[in-house]
mmCIF file of the C-alpha atoms, coordinates in Angstrom:
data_MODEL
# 
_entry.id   MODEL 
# 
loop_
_atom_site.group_PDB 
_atom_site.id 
_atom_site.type_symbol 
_atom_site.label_atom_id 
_atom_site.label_alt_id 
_atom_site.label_comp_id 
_atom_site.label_asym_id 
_atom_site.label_entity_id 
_atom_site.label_seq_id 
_atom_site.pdbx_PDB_ins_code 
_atom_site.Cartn_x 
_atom_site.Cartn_y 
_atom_site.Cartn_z 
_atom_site.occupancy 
_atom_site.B_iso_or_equiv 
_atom_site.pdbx_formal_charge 
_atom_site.auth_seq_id 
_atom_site.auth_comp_id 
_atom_site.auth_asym_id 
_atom_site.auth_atom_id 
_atom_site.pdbx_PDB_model_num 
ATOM 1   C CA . UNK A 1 1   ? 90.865 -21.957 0.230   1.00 0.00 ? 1   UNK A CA 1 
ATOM 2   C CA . UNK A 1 2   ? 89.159 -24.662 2.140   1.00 0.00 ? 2   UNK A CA 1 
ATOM 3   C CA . UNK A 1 3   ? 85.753 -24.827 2.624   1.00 0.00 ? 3   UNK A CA 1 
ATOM 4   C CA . UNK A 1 4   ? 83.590 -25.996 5.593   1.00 0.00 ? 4   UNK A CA 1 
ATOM 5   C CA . UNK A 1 5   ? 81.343 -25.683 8.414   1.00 0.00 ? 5   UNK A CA 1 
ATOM 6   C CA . UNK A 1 6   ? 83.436 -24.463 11.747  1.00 0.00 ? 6   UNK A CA 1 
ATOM 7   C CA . UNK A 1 7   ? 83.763 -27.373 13.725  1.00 0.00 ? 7   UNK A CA 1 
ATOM 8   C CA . UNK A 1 8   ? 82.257 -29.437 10.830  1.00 0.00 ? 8   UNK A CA 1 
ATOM 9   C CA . UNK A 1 9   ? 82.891 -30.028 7.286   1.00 0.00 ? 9   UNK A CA 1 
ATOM 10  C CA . UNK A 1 10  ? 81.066 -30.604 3.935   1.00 0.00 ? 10  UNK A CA 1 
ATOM 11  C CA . UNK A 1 11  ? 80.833 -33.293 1.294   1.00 0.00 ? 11  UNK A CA 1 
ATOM 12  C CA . UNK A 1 12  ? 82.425 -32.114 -1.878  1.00 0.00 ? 12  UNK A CA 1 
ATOM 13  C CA . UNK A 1 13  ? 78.263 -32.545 -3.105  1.00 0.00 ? 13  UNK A CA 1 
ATOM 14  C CA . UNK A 1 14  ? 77.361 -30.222 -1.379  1.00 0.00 ? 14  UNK A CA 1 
ATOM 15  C CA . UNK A 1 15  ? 79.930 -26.887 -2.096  1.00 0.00 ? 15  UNK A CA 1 
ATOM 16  C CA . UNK A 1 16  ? 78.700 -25.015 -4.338  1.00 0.00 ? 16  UNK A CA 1 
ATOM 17  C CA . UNK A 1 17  ? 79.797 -24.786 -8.420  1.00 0.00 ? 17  UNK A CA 1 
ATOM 18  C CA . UNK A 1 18  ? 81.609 -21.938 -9.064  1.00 0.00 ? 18  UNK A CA 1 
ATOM 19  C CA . UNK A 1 19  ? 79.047 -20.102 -11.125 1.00 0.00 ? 19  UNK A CA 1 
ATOM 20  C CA . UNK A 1 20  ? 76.012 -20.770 -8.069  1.00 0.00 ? 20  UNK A CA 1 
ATOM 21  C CA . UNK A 1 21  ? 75.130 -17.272 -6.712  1.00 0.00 ? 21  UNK A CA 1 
ATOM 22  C CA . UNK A 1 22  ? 76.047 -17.031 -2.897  1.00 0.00 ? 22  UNK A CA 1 
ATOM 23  C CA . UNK A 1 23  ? 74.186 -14.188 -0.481  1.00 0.00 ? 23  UNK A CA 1 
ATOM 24  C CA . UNK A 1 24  ? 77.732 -12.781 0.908   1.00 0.00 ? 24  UNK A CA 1 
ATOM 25  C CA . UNK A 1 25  ? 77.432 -10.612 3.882   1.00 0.00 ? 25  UNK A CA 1 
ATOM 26  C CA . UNK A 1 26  ? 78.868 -6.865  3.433   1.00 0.00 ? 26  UNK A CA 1 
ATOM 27  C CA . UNK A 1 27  ? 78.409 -3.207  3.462   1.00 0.00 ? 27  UNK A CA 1 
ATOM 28  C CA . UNK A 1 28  ? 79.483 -0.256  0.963   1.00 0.00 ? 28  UNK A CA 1 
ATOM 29  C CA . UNK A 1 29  ? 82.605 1.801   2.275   1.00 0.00 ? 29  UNK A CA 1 
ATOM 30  C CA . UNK A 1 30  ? 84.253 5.340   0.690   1.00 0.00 ? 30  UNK A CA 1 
ATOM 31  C CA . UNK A 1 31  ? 87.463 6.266   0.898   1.00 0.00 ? 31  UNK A CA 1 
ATOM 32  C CA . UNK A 1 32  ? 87.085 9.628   -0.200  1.00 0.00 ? 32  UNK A CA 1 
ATOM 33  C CA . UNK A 1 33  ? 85.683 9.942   -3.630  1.00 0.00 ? 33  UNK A CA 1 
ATOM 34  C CA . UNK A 1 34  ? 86.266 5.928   -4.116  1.00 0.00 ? 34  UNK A CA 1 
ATOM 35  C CA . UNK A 1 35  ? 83.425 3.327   -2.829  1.00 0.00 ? 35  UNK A CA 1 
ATOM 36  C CA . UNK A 1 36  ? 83.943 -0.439  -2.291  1.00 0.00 ? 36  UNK A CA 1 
ATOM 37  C CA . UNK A 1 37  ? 82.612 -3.263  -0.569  1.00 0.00 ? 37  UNK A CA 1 
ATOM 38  C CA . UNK A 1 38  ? 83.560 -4.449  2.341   1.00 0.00 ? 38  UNK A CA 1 
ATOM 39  C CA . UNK A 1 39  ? 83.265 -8.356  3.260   1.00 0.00 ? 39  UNK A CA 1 
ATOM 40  C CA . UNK A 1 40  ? 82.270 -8.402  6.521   1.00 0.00 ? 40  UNK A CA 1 
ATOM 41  C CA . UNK A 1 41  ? 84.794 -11.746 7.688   1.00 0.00 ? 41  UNK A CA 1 
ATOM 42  C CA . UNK A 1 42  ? 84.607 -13.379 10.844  1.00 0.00 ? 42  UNK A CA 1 
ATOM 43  C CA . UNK A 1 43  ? 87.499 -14.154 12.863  1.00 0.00 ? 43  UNK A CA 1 
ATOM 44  C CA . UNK A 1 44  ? 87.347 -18.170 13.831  1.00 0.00 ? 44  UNK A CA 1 
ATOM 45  C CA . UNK A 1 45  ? 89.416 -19.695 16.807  1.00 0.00 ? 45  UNK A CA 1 
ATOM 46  C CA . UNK A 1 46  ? 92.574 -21.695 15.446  1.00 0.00 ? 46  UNK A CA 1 
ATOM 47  C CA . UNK A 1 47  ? 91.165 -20.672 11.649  1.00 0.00 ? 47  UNK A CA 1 
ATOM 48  C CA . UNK A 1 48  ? 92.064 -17.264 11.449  1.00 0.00 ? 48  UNK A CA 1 
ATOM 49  C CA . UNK A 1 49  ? 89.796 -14.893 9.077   1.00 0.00 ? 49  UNK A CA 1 
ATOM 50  C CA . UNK A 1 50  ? 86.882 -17.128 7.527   1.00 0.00 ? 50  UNK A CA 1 
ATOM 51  C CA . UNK A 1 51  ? 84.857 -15.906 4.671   1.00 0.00 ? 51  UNK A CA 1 
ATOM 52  C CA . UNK A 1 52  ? 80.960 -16.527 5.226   1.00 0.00 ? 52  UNK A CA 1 
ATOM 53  C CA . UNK A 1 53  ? 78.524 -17.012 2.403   1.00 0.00 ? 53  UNK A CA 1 
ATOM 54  C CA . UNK A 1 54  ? 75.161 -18.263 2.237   1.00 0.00 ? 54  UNK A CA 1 
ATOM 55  C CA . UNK A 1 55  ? 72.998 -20.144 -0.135  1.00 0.00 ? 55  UNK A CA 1 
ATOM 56  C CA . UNK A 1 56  ? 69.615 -18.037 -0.191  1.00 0.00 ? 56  UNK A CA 1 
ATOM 57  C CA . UNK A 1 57  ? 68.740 -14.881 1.342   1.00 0.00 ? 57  UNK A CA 1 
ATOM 58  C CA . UNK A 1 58  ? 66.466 -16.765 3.615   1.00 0.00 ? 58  UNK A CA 1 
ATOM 59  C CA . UNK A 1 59  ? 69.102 -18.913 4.816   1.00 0.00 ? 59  UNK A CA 1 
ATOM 60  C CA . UNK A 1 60  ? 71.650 -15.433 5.690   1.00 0.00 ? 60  UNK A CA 1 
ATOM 61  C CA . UNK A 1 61  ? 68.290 -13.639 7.041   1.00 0.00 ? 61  UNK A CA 1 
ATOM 62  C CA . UNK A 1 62  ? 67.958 -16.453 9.868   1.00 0.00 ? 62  UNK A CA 1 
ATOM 63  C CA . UNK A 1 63  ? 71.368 -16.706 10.845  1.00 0.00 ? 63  UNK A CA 1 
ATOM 64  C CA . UNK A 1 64  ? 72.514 -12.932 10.972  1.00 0.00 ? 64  UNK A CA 1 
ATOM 65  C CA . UNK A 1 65  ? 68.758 -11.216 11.025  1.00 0.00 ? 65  UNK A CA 1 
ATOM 66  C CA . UNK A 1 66  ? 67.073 -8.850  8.646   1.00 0.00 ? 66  UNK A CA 1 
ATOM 67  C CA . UNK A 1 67  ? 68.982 -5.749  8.537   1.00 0.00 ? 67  UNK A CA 1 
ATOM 68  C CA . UNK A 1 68  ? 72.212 -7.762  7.693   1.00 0.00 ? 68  UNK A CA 1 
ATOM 69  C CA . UNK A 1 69  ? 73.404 -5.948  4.101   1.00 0.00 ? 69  UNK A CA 1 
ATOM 70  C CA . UNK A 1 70  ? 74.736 -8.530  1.535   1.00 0.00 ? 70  UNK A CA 1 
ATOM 71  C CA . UNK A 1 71  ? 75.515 -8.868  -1.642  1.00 0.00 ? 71  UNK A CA 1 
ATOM 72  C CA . UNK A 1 72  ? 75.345 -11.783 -4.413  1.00 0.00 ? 72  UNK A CA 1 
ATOM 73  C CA . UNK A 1 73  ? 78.296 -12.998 -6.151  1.00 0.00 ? 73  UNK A CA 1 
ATOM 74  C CA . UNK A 1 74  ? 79.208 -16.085 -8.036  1.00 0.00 ? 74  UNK A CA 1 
ATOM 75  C CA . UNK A 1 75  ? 80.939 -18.637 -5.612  1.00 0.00 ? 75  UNK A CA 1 
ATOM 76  C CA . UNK A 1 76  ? 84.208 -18.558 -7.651  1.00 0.00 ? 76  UNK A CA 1 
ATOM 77  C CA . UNK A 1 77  ? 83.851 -14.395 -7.451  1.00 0.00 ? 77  UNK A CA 1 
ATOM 78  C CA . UNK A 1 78  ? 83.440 -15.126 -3.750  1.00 0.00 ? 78  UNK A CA 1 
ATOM 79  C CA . UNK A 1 79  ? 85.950 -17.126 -3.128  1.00 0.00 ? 79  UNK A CA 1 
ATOM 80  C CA . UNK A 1 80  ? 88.689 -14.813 -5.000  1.00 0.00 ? 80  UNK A CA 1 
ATOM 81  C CA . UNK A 1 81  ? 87.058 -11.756 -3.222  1.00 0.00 ? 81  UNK A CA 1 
ATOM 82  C CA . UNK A 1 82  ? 87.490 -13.456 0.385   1.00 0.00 ? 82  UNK A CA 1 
ATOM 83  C CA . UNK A 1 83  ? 91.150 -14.149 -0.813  1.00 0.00 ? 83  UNK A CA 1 
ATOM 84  C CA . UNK A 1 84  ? 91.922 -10.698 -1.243  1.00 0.00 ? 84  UNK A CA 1 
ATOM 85  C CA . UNK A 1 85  ? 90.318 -9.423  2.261   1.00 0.00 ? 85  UNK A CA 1 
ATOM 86  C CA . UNK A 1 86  ? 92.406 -12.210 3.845   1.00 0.00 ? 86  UNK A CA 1 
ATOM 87  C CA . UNK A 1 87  ? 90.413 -14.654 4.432   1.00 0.00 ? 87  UNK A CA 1 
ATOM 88  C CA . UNK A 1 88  ? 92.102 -18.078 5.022   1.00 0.00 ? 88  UNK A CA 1 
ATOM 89  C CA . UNK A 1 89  ? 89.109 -19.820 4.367   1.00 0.00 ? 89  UNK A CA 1 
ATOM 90  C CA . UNK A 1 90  ? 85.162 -20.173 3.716   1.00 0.00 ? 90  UNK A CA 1 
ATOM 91  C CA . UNK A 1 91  ? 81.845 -20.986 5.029   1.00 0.00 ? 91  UNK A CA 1 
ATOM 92  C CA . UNK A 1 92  ? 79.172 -21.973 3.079   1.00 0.00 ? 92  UNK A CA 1 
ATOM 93  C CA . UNK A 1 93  ? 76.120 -21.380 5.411   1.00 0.00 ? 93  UNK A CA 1 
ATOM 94  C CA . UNK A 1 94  ? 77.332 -21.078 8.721   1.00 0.00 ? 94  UNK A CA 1 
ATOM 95  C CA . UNK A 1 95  ? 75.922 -21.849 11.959  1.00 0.00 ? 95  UNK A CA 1 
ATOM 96  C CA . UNK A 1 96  ? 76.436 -18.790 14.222  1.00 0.00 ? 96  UNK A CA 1 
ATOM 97  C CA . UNK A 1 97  ? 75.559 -18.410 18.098  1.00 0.00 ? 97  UNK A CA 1 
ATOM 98  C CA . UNK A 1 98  ? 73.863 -15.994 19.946  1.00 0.00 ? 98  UNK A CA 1 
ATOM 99  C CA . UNK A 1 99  ? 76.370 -13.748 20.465  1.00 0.00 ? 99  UNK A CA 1 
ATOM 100 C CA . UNK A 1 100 ? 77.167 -12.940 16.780  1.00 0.00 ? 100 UNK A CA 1 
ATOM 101 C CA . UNK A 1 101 ? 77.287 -9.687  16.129  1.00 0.00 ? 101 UNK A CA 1 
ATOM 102 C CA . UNK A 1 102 ? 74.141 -8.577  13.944  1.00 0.00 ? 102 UNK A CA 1 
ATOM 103 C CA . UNK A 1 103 ? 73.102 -5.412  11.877  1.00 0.00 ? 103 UNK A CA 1 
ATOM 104 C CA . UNK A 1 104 ? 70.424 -3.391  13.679  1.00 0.00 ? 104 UNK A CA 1 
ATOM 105 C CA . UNK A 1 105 ? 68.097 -0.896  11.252  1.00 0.00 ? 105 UNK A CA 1 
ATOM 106 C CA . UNK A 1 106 ? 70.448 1.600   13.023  1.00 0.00 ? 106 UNK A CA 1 
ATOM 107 C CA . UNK A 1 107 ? 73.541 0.571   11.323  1.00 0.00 ? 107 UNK A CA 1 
ATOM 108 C CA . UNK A 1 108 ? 71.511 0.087   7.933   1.00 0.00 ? 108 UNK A CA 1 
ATOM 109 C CA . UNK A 1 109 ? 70.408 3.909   8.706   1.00 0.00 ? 109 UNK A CA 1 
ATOM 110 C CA . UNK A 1 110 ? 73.963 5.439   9.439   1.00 0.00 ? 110 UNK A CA 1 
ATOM 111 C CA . UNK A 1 111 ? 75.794 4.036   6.099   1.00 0.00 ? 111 UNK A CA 1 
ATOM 112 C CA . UNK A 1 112 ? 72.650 4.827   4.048   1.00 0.00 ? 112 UNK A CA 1 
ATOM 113 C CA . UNK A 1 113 ? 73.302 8.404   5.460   1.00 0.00 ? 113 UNK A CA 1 
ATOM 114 C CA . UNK A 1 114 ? 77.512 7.702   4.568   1.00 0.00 ? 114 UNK A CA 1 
ATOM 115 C CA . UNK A 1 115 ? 76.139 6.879   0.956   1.00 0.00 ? 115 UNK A CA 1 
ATOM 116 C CA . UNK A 1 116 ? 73.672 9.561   0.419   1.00 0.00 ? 116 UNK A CA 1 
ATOM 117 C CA . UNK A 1 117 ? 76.278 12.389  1.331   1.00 0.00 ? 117 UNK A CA 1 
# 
């Protein structure tokens, strides 16, 4: 897995150790009786699937907004995670533009009501 900025990349100082906690962005999902998480992956021009993780909660809520549902995994649990929902490779806080999609309390409503079925 490589590990970068799009359109950038990072000193090997700064990625993270594999036991740092990264704020990962994703969302419960049932298959019938069977729940999961789903890591929500963004699709990157000439990269393919990209895992995105982020270093603080503050640092996810500015770049994808409040309602954005994460949750917090150990780098190395991230980075084998991302593996498995294809991901070719990972962003350790991302910059995103306007036009990123972004949760809305809406969304956050509609799979609380999924969960509390």
């Amino acid at each position: 897995m490589a590990y970068g900025r799009p359109g950038g990349t990072r000193s090997v100082t700064e990625l993270p150790c594999d036991t740092d906690i990264l704020c990962v962005p994703a969302h419960p999902v049932r298959e019938g009786d069977r729940w999961g998480v789903n890591l929500e992956l963004r699709v990157v021009s000439g990269r393919g699937k990209v895992g995105i993780a982020f270093t603080s909660p503050d640092a996810l809520v500015s770049t994808l907004g409040e309602h954005q549902p994460w949750i917090a995994l150990p780098a190395i649990g991230f980075s084998r995670l991302a593996q498995l929902h294809g991901a070719r490779s990972i962003c350790i806080d991302p910059v995103m533009d306007a036009g990123t999609p972004r949760w809305t309390a809406a969304n956050v409503h509609a799979v609380t009501a999924m969960v509390n079925r």
